[in-house]
Short mmCIF file of C-alpha atoms and ligand atoms in Angstrom, two decimals:
data_model
loop_
_atom_site.label_atom_id
_atom_site.label_comp_id
_atom_site.label_asym_id
_atom_site.label_seq_id
_atom_site.Cartn_x
_atom_site.Cartn_y
_atom_site.Cartn_z
CA UNK A 291 -0.04 0.07 0.05
CA UNK A 292 1.24 3.58 -0.71
CA UNK A 293 -0.51 6.33 1.29
CA UNK A 294 -2.36 9.23 -0.13
CA UNK A 295 -0.38 12.41 0.86
CA UNK A 296 -2.68 14.71 2.71
CA UNK A 297 -1.70 18.25 1.29
CA UNK A 298 -2.25 20.67 4.25
CA UNK A 299 -0.86 23.52 2.23
CA UNK A 300 -3.76 22.98 -0.45
CA UNK A 301 -6.35 22.51 2.16
CA UNK A 302 -5.27 25.66 3.91
CA UNK A 303 -5.28 27.59 0.68
CA UNK A 304 -8.76 26.50 -0.19
CA UNK A 305 -9.89 27.64 3.40
CA UNK A 306 -8.07 30.97 3.02
CA UNK A 307 -9.51 31.70 -0.27
CA UNK A 308 -13.01 32.09 1.35
CA UNK A 309 -11.76 34.59 4.14
CA UNK A 310 -11.50 37.87 2.09
CA UNK A 311 -15.16 37.51 1.05
CA UNK A 312 -16.13 37.00 4.67
CA UNK A 313 -14.00 40.05 5.62
CA UNK A 314 -15.35 42.14 2.94
CA UNK A 315 -18.87 41.33 3.88
CA UNK A 316 -18.18 42.34 7.56
CA UNK A 317 -16.84 45.63 6.36
CA UNK A 318 -19.73 46.32 3.91
CA UNK A 319 -22.35 45.43 6.56
CA UNK A 320 -20.94 46.85 9.68
CA UNK A 321 -17.70 48.88 8.81
CA UNK A 322 -15.92 46.19 10.79
CA UNK A 323 -12.43 44.93 9.96
CA UNK A 324 -11.29 41.81 12.16
CA UNK A 325 -8.19 42.72 14.25
CA UNK A 326 -5.85 40.34 15.90
CA UNK A 327 -3.39 41.50 18.71
CA UNK A 328 -0.29 39.34 19.12
CA UNK A 329 1.82 39.93 22.19
CA UNK A 330 5.28 38.68 22.16
CA UNK A 331 7.22 38.69 25.34
CA UNK A 332 11.14 38.55 25.15
CA UNK A 333 13.30 37.79 22.26
CA UNK A 334 13.16 33.89 21.61
CA UNK A 335 13.89 33.82 17.88
CA UNK A 336 11.50 30.83 17.22
CA UNK A 337 8.74 32.72 18.84
CA UNK A 338 9.49 35.83 16.67
CA UNK A 339 9.43 33.61 13.51
CA UNK A 340 5.93 32.25 14.58
CA UNK A 341 4.61 35.70 15.20
CA UNK A 342 5.83 37.07 11.93
CA UNK A 343 4.12 34.09 10.16
CA UNK A 344 0.94 34.94 11.84
CA UNK A 345 1.14 38.65 10.99
CA UNK A 346 1.85 37.67 7.36
CA UNK A 347 -1.04 35.42 7.17
CA UNK A 348 -3.35 38.02 8.56
CA UNK A 349 -2.01 40.60 6.05
CA UNK A 350 -2.76 38.11 3.20
CA UNK A 351 -6.38 37.81 3.90
CA UNK A 352 -7.16 41.42 5.19
CA UNK A 353 -7.12 40.95 8.96
CA UNK A 354 -5.66 43.88 10.77
CA UNK A 355 -2.79 42.75 13.12
CA UNK A 356 -1.29 44.59 15.98
CA UNK A 357 1.96 43.19 17.19
CA UNK A 358 3.16 44.22 20.63
CA UNK A 359 6.89 43.30 21.33
CA UNK A 360 7.26 43.42 25.02
CA UNK A 361 10.62 43.17 26.97
CA UNK A 362 11.39 40.09 28.99
CA UNK A 363 11.51 42.40 32.01
CA UNK A 364 7.82 43.24 31.79
CA UNK A 365 6.17 42.71 35.14
CA UNK A 366 3.36 40.08 35.45
CA UNK A 367 0.97 43.06 36.40
CA UNK A 368 2.05 45.08 33.46
CA UNK A 369 1.40 42.18 31.05
CA UNK A 370 -2.02 41.53 32.50
CA UNK A 371 -2.84 45.32 32.23
CA UNK A 372 -1.99 45.22 28.48
CA UNK A 373 -4.22 42.19 27.94
CA UNK A 374 -7.11 43.94 29.81
CA UNK A 375 -6.52 47.00 27.57
CA UNK A 376 -6.97 44.89 24.55
CA UNK A 377 -9.97 43.15 25.82
CA UNK A 378 -11.53 46.43 26.03
CA UNK A 379 -10.35 47.71 22.52
CA UNK A 380 -13.21 47.34 19.95
CA UNK A 381 -10.73 47.22 17.02
CA UNK A 382 -9.50 43.91 18.46
CA UNK A 383 -11.35 40.67 17.97
CA UNK A 384 -8.60 38.27 18.98
CA UNK A 385 -5.89 38.51 21.64
CA UNK A 386 -3.00 35.95 21.25
CA UNK A 387 -0.04 35.68 23.74
CA UNK A 388 2.71 33.81 22.14
CA UNK A 389 4.08 31.04 24.26
CA UNK A 390 6.38 30.17 25.93
CA UNK A 391 6.38 33.04 28.48
CA UNK A 392 9.52 34.06 30.60
CA UNK A 393 9.45 32.06 33.86
CA UNK A 394 8.54 34.89 36.13
CA UNK A 395 5.10 35.27 34.33
CA UNK A 396 2.28 33.08 35.46
CA UNK A 397 1.04 31.67 32.12
CA UNK A 398 -2.09 30.31 33.48
CA UNK A 399 -3.21 33.59 34.79
CA UNK A 400 -2.11 35.40 31.54
CA UNK A 401 -4.39 33.00 29.54
CA UNK A 402 -7.14 33.27 32.02
CA UNK A 403 -7.07 37.16 31.55
CA UNK A 404 -7.73 37.02 27.91
CA UNK A 405 -11.44 37.65 27.47
CA UNK A 406 -13.24 34.34 26.38
CA UNK A 407 -14.78 36.11 23.43
CA UNK A 408 -11.27 37.14 22.15
CA UNK A 409 -9.47 33.81 23.04
CA UNK A 410 -8.80 32.92 19.31
CA UNK A 411 -5.95 30.51 20.52
CA UNK A 412 -8.51 28.65 22.57
CA UNK A 413 -6.37 28.22 25.80
CA UNK A 414 -8.68 30.04 28.31
CA UNK A 415 -9.96 27.71 30.91
CA UNK A 416 -13.55 28.30 29.80
CA UNK A 417 -12.69 27.31 26.22
CA UNK A 418 -10.70 24.29 27.44
CA UNK A 419 -13.56 23.25 29.77
CA UNK A 420 -15.87 23.68 26.90
CA UNK A 421 -14.05 20.91 24.92
CA UNK A 422 -15.23 18.54 27.81
CA UNK A 423 -18.69 19.70 28.43
CA UNK A 424 -19.56 21.26 25.01
CA UNK A 425 -19.88 25.16 24.39
CA UNK A 426 -16.33 26.10 23.43
CA UNK A 427 -16.21 29.48 21.78
CA UNK A 428 -12.93 28.97 20.00
CA UNK A 429 -11.09 25.56 19.66
CA UNK A 430 -7.36 25.52 19.86
CA UNK A 431 -5.81 26.05 16.51
CA UNK A 432 -3.65 23.10 15.77
CA UNK A 433 -6.16 20.26 16.87
CA UNK A 434 -8.88 22.25 15.08
CA UNK A 435 -6.75 22.31 12.06
CA UNK A 436 -6.18 18.41 12.28
CA UNK A 437 -10.08 17.99 12.46
CA UNK A 438 -10.66 20.35 9.52
CA UNK A 439 -7.84 18.28 7.53
CA UNK A 440 -9.62 15.02 8.29
CA UNK A 441 -12.97 16.55 7.21
CA UNK A 442 -11.76 18.05 4.07
CA UNK A 443 -10.20 14.67 3.13
CA UNK A 444 -13.62 12.97 3.95
CA UNK A 445 -11.97 10.66 6.53
CA UNK A 446 -14.71 9.47 8.88
CA UNK A 447 -13.98 9.97 12.57
CA UNK A 448 -17.08 8.51 14.16
CA UNK A 449 -16.54 5.00 15.52
CA UNK A 450 -12.94 5.02 14.56
CA UNK A 451 -10.08 3.77 16.92
CA UNK A 452 -7.95 6.97 17.40
CA UNK A 453 -4.71 6.88 19.25
CA UNK A 454 -3.18 10.31 20.09
CA UNK A 455 0.57 10.20 20.93
CA UNK A 456 1.38 13.38 22.94
CA UNK A 457 -0.69 14.73 25.98
CA UNK A 458 0.24 18.40 25.98
CA UNK A 459 -2.42 21.18 26.80
CA UNK A 460 -2.02 22.65 23.46
CA UNK A 461 -2.07 19.70 21.14
CA UNK A 462 -2.61 16.14 22.55
CA UNK A 463 -5.30 16.67 25.19
CA UNK A 464 -7.54 19.00 23.22
CA UNK A 465 -7.10 16.82 20.28
CA UNK A 466 -8.18 13.84 22.15
CA UNK A 467 -11.28 15.63 23.43
CA UNK A 468 -12.12 16.99 20.08
CA UNK A 469 -12.22 13.61 18.39
CA UNK A 470 -13.97 12.08 21.34
CA UNK A 471 -16.70 14.80 20.80
CA UNK A 472 -16.90 13.43 17.23
CA UNK A 473 -17.61 9.86 18.68
CA UNK A 474 -14.25 8.28 17.95
CA UNK A 475 -12.74 5.89 20.48
CA UNK A 476 -9.73 7.79 21.74
CA UNK A 477 -6.47 6.45 23.62
CA UNK A 478 -3.94 8.94 24.64
CA UNK A 479 -0.19 8.05 24.95
CA UNK A 480 2.63 10.10 26.38
CA UNK A 481 6.38 9.88 27.51
CA UNK A 482 5.43 7.44 30.29
CA UNK A 483 3.30 5.15 28.17
CA UNK A 484 4.67 1.57 28.31
CA UNK A 485 5.19 -0.07 25.04
CA UNK A 486 3.79 2.62 22.72
CA UNK A 487 3.58 0.20 19.84
CA UNK A 488 0.85 -1.86 21.37
CA UNK A 489 -1.42 1.20 21.35
CA UNK A 490 -0.49 2.76 18.05
CA UNK A 491 -0.89 -0.56 16.11
CA UNK A 492 -4.67 -0.53 16.91
CA UNK A 493 -5.22 3.04 15.59
CA UNK A 494 -7.38 3.64 12.48
CA UNK A 495 -6.27 7.34 12.84
CA UNK A 496 -2.90 7.90 14.50
CA UNK A 497 -2.27 11.57 15.54
CA UNK A 498 1.34 11.91 16.69
CA UNK A 499 2.43 15.19 18.54
CA UNK A 500 5.44 14.29 20.67
CA UNK A 501 8.22 16.26 19.33
CA UNK A 502 10.44 13.18 18.74
CA UNK A 503 11.90 12.49 15.27
CA UNK A 504 11.24 8.92 13.95
CA UNK A 505 9.15 8.01 16.99
CA UNK A 506 6.51 6.12 14.89
CA UNK A 507 8.03 3.35 12.75
CA UNK A 508 6.25 1.45 10.19
CA UNK A 509 5.94 -1.64 12.49
CA UNK A 510 3.91 0.33 14.83
CA UNK A 511 1.16 1.19 12.44
CA UNK A 512 -1.74 -0.74 11.19
CA UNK A 513 -1.87 -1.34 7.40
CA UNK A 514 -4.29 1.26 5.97
CA UNK A 515 -4.22 3.51 8.95
CA UNK A 516 -4.53 7.38 8.60
CA UNK A 517 -1.41 8.98 9.99
CA UNK A 518 -1.32 12.63 11.06
CA UNK A 519 1.97 13.97 11.89
CA UNK A 520 1.83 17.05 14.18
CA UNK A 521 5.50 17.10 15.14
CA UNK A 522 7.93 19.74 14.00
CA UNK A 523 11.66 18.81 14.51
CA UNK A 524 14.78 20.59 13.33
CA UNK A 525 17.56 17.87 12.69
CA UNK A 526 21.22 18.83 13.29
CA UNK A 527 21.59 19.09 9.39
CA UNK A 528 18.78 21.72 9.39
CA UNK A 529 16.22 19.53 7.92
CA UNK A 530 12.63 19.91 9.36
CA UNK A 531 10.87 16.58 10.03
CA UNK A 532 7.88 15.22 11.91
CA UNK A 533 7.59 12.52 14.50
CA UNK A 534 6.92 9.85 11.97
CA UNK A 535 9.23 7.91 9.72
CA UNK A 536 7.42 9.21 6.70
CA UNK A 537 9.21 7.05 3.92
CA UNK A 538 8.46 3.88 5.85
CA UNK A 539 4.99 4.52 7.26
CA UNK A 540 3.75 5.95 3.74
CA UNK A 541 4.24 2.45 2.43
CA UNK A 542 1.75 1.17 5.13
CA UNK A 543 -0.72 3.81 5.85
CA UNK A 544 -3.74 4.73 3.55
CA UNK A 545 -3.04 8.58 4.02
CA UNK A 546 -0.41 10.58 5.80
CA UNK A 547 0.49 14.24 6.32
CA UNK A 548 3.95 15.28 5.40
CA UNK A 549 6.16 17.60 7.48
CA UNK A 550 6.48 20.35 6.37
CA UNK A 551 3.37 20.88 4.51
CA UNK A 552 0.71 18.93 6.53
CA UNK A 553 -0.68 20.26 9.85
CA UNK A 554 1.45 23.29 10.06
CA UNK A 555 -0.33 25.47 7.51
CA UNK A 556 -3.71 24.43 9.08
CA UNK A 557 -2.65 25.86 12.43
CA UNK A 558 -2.32 29.46 11.28
CA UNK A 559 -5.32 29.09 9.07
CA UNK A 560 -7.45 28.15 12.02
CA UNK A 561 -6.16 31.24 13.91
CA UNK A 562 -7.42 33.26 10.94
CA UNK A 563 -10.71 31.54 10.97
CA UNK A 564 -11.13 32.05 14.75
CA UNK A 565 -10.21 35.83 14.44
CA UNK A 566 -12.72 36.34 11.60
CA UNK A 567 -15.35 34.35 13.48
CA UNK A 568 -14.80 36.39 16.60
CA UNK A 569 -15.39 39.46 14.59
CA UNK A 570 -18.48 38.07 13.03
CA UNK A 571 -20.12 37.01 16.29
CA UNK A 572 -19.24 40.26 18.07
CA UNK A 573 -20.74 42.23 15.13
CA UNK A 574 -23.81 39.99 15.36
CA UNK A 575 -23.99 40.66 19.06
CA UNK A 576 -23.68 44.37 18.63
CA UNK A 577 -26.74 44.50 16.31
CA UNK A 578 -28.66 42.33 18.68
CA UNK A 579 -28.71 39.07 16.83
CA UNK A 580 -27.20 37.11 19.63
CA UNK A 581 -25.18 37.57 22.79
CA UNK A 582 -21.73 36.18 23.12
CA UNK A 583 -20.63 34.65 26.44
CA UNK A 584 -20.41 37.33 29.01
CA UNK A 585 -17.47 35.46 30.88
P1 NAD B 830 5.04 19.10 24.45
O1 NAD B 830 6.51 18.91 24.74
O2 NAD B 830 4.41 20.09 25.32
O3 NAD B 830 4.36 17.72 24.72
C1 NAD B 830 4.94 16.58 24.10
C2 NAD B 830 4.02 15.39 24.63
O4 NAD B 830 4.54 14.29 23.88
C3 NAD B 830 4.02 15.11 25.98
O5 NAD B 830 2.72 14.73 26.44
C4 NAD B 830 5.02 13.88 26.18
O6 NAD B 830 4.66 13.14 27.39
C5 NAD B 830 4.80 13.26 24.94
N1 NAD B 830 5.98 12.52 24.53
C6 NAD B 830 7.31 12.93 24.47
N2 NAD B 830 8.13 11.93 24.26
C7 NAD B 830 7.42 10.83 23.86
C8 NAD B 830 7.53 9.48 23.67
N3 NAD B 830 8.98 9.09 23.43
N4 NAD B 830 6.59 8.76 23.54
C9 NAD B 830 5.45 9.00 23.73
N5 NAD B 830 5.04 10.33 24.06
C10 NAD B 830 6.00 11.19 24.15
O7 NAD B 830 4.95 19.44 22.82
P2 NAD B 830 3.64 20.00 22.09
O8 NAD B 830 3.72 21.49 22.31
O9 NAD B 830 2.49 19.26 22.30
O10 NAD B 830 4.14 19.79 20.66
C11 NAD B 830 4.43 18.43 20.17
C12 NAD B 830 5.06 18.51 18.79
O11 NAD B 830 4.20 19.12 17.86
C13 NAD B 830 6.25 19.31 18.70
O12 NAD B 830 7.14 18.78 17.69
C14 NAD B 830 5.89 20.62 18.25
O13 NAD B 830 6.96 21.33 17.58
C15 NAD B 830 4.77 20.36 17.41
N6 NAD B 830 3.79 21.22 17.16
C16 NAD B 830 3.33 21.32 15.85
C17 NAD B 830 2.35 22.44 15.61
C18 NAD B 830 1.87 22.52 14.11
O14 NAD B 830 1.31 23.54 13.78
N7 NAD B 830 2.28 21.54 13.29
C19 NAD B 830 1.70 23.18 16.73
C20 NAD B 830 2.04 22.90 17.93
C21 NAD B 830 3.04 21.99 18.06
#
């Protein structure tokens, strides 16, 4: 078997092509342009690259972005103050704090300070809790991107055995919850899982987000499985690879995402989607069509 390559760039481009129309219609109907505020604390080069990618993606579809580069020395209280200002700024529909934050900043409090209605990264406790109970306003971008990718490839989720490798708060756990909400049977594995292969071999859909190159080898994958590789690893020779032995596993899987060009482009796309949707729901609320969560 040779796997179909799931083209995340093409899927992302198709979704992004719809955004300028949605943005134009918001502007024509209500004079509103979606706005995203991105706060970058400190001078981590990888974070700076992620932020500039997000800003470029916003520009390309017509979202106004506001980048705030804040010094590592910013106090916890000052950072919270900046977030509160942005929560109250009508030009802003999404507030995103680039992670990781310096150690003196309490990340949980920072994320809890972002207004739920502007939490386009989906990391506020309310949005996280909503993944368990229903009622999430914004889903976290990477797992949301994986779901969109599966949907666009018409890969059924309901009733499938899904194994998620990786249990972080930003990828693995929300991924598992989102797939469970779509009636998959989900197992979560992590660094302390004994004999990873005995789980992965059962997966109809295997989602890997561990940050370990070549973690998933062909003998760990069921013939015909769908393999979604979220991992992004830079090898010593500079190459970017995922967590899956792509060449080997592609001979056994029915469909597989490459790295780069798989999940990565979908993550930023979902950030754009969440930001536009935030502007749409705030605009609808302003004209009395419905009320967003007051939390
Ligand atoms: P993390 O370090 O926060 O979490 C990694 C998880 O993997 C943990 O739960 C850990 O227990 C588990 N793990 C580590 N080694 C393992 C092993 N040997 N076997 C089984 N589980 C193991 O990382 P994260 O933020 O969740 O990101 C995971 C990967 O996904 C990284 O490579 C990251 O760069 C990538 N990532 C990609 C995107 C994207 O848009 N494609 C977005 C976010 C993260």
